[in-house]
Short mmCIF file of C-alpha atoms in Angstrom, two decimals:
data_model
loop_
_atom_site.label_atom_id
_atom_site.label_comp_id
_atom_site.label_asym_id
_atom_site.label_seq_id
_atom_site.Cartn_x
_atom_site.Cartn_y
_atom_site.Cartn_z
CA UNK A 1 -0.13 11.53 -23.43
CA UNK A 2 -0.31 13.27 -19.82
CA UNK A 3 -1.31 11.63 -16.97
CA UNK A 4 -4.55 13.06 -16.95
CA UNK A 5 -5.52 12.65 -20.34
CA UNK A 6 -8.37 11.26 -22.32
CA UNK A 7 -6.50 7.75 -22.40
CA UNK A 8 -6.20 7.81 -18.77
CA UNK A 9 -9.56 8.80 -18.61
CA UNK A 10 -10.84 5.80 -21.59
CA UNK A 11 -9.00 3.24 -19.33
CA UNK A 12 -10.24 4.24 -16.32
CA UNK A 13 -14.16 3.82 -17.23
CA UNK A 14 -13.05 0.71 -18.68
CA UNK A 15 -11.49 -0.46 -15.38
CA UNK A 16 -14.74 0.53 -13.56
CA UNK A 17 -16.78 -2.00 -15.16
CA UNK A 18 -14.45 -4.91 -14.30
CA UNK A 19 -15.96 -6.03 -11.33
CA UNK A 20 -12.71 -6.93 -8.53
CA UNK A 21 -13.01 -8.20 -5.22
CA UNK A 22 -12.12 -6.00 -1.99
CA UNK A 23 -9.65 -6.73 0.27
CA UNK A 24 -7.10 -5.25 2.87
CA UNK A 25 -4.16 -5.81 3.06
CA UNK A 26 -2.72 -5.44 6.39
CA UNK A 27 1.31 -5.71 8.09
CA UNK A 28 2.07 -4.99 11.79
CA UNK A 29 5.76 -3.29 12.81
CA UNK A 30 6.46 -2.24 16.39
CA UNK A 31 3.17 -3.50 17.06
CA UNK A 32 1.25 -0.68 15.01
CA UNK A 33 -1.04 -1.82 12.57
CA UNK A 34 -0.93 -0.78 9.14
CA UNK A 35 -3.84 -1.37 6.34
CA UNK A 36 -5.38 -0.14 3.20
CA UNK A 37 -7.95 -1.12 1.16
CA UNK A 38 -7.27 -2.78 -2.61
CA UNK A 39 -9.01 -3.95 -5.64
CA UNK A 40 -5.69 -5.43 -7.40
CA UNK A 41 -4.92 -8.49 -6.28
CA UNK A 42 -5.03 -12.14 -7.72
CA UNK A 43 -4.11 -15.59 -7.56
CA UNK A 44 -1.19 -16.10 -8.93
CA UNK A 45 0.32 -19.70 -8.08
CA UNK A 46 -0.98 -22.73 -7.31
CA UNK A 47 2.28 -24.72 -6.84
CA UNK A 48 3.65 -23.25 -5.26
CA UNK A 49 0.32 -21.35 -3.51
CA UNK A 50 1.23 -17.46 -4.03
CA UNK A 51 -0.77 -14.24 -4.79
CA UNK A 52 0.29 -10.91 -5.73
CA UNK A 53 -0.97 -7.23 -4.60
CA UNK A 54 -0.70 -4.10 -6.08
CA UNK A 55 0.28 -1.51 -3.84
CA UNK A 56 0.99 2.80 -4.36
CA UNK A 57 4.61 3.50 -4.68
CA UNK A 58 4.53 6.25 -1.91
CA UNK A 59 2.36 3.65 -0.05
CA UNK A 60 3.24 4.02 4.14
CA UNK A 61 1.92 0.28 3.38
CA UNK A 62 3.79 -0.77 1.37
CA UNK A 63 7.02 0.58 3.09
CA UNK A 64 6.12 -1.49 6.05
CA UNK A 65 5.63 -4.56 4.50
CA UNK A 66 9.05 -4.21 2.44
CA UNK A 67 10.96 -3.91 5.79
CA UNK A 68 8.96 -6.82 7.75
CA UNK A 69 8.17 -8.80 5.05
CA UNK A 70 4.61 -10.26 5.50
CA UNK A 71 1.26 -9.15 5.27
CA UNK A 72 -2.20 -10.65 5.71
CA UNK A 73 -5.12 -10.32 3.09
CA UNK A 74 -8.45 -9.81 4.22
CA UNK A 75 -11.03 -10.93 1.70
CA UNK A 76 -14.19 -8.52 2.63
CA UNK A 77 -17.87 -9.72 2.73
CA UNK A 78 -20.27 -8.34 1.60
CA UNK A 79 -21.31 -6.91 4.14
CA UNK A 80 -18.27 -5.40 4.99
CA UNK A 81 -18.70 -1.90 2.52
CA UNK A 82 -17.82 -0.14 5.80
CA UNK A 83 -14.62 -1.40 6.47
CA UNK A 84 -13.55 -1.24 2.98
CA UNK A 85 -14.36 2.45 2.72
CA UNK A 86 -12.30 2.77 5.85
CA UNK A 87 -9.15 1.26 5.11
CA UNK A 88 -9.37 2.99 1.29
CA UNK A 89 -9.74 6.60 3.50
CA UNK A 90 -6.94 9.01 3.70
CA UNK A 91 -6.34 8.87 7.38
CA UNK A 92 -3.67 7.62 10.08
CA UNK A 93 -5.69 5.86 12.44
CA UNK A 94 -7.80 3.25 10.36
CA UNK A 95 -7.70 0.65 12.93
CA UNK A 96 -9.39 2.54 15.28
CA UNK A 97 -12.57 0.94 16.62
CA UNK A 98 -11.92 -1.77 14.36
CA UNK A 99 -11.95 -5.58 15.42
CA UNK A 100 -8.34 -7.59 14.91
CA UNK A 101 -5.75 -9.72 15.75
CA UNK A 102 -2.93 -10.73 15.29
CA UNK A 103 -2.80 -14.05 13.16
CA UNK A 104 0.70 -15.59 11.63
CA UNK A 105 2.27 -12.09 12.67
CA UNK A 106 0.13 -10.26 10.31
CA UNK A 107 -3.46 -8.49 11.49
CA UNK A 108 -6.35 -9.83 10.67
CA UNK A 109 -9.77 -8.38 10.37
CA UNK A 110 -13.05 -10.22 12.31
CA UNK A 111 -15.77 -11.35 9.95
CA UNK A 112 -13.50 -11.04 6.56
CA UNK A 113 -14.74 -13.16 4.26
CA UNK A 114 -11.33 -15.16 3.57
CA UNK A 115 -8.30 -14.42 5.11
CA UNK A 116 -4.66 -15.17 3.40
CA UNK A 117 -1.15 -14.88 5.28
CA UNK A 118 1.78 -14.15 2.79
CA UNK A 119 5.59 -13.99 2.85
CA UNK A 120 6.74 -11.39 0.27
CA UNK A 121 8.48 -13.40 -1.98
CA UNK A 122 9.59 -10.34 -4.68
CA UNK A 123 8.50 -6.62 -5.34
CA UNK A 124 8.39 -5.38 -9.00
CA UNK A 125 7.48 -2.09 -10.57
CA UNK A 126 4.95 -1.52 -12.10
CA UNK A 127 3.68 1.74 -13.31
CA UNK A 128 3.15 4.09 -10.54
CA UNK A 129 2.54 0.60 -8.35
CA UNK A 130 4.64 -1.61 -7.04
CA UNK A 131 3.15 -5.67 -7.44
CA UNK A 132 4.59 -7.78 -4.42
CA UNK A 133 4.38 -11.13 -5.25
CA UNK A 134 4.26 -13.34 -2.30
CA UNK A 135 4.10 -16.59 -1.15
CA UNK A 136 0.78 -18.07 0.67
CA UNK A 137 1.55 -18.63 4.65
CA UNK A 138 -1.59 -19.88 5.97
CA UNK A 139 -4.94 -19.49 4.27
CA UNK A 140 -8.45 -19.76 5.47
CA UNK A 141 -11.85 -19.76 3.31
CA UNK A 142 -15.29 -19.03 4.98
CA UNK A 143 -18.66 -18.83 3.59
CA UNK A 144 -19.85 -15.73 2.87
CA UNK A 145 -20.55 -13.91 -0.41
CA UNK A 146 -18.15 -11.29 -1.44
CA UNK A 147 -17.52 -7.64 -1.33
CA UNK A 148 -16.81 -6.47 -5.07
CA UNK A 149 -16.31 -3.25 -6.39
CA UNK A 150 -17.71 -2.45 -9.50
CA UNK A 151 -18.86 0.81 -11.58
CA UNK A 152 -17.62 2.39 -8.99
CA UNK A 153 -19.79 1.49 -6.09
CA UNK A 154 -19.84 -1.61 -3.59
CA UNK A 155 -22.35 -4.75 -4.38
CA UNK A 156 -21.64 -8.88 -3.94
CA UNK A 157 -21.35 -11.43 -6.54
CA UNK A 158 -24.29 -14.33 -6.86
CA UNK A 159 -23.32 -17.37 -8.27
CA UNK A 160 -25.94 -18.26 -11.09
CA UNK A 161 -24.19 -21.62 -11.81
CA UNK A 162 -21.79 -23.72 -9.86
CA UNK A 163 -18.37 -23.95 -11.29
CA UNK A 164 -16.83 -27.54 -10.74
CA UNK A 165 -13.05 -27.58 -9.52
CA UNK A 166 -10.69 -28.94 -12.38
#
């Protein structure tokens, strides 16, 4: 089946009605910020903490963090459907105007919602992706309700009941 076929297509409205949280992932080399905007990423260890991201092959991104190493992941709020438009935009200069710094060597965006510092620990292929898995640095939780993507447009997440830890 081509790449733009009706399976591609099938999947695709499927994938629009999983609702994902939005982050950014952001690196720093030379001291020049680098970010982008991504729906695919999860939790993936607790013991040892880690997460994993899902980044474009050709990503400039990606590239960056693959020679430095690190990269920081900005959980959006939700009221934050700004800045994740921004950082998913095809431009150079996404950090313009925008409010950072630089926390455990990685950038991190003002007012994110959470805010997670990694250590690539692997990169695999996968599809026309590459998945870094990498190991959690420093994390940070604050409370605000989430950005999430879903059927295609930007809303939040309400809990309706509380889920007890385990």
């Amino acid at each position: 089946m081509t790449a733009g076929g009706p399976l591609q297509e099938a999947f695709r409205d499927v994938m629009a009605g999983v609702c994902t949280p939005v982050s950014v992932v952001t690196a720093v080399e030379n001291g020049r910020p680098y970010g982008a905007t991504v729906s695919a990423f999860a939790s993936l260890s607790m013991d040892p903490p880690m997460v994993l991201v899902s980044l474009a092959r050709q990503s400039r991104l990606l590239a960056v963090i693959r020679r430095t190493g690190r990269f920081g992941l900005n959980v959006l709020s939700s009221g934050q459907a700004a800045l994740g438009q921004r950082f998913a935009a095809k431009c150079t200069e996404r950090f313009h105007g925008v409010q950072w710094h630089l926390h455990g060597g990685v950038p991190r965006l003002t007012g994110a919602g959470g805010w997670v510092s990694c250590i690539v620990a692997e990169v695999v292929a996968g599809g026309d992706h590459m998945i870094v898995l990498a190991r959690v640095a420093a994390a940070e939780a604050m409370a605000a309700p989430p950005l999430t993507y879903f059927a295609r447009g930007f809303g939040t997440h309400q809990s309706m009941q509380p889920v007890g830890r385990q």
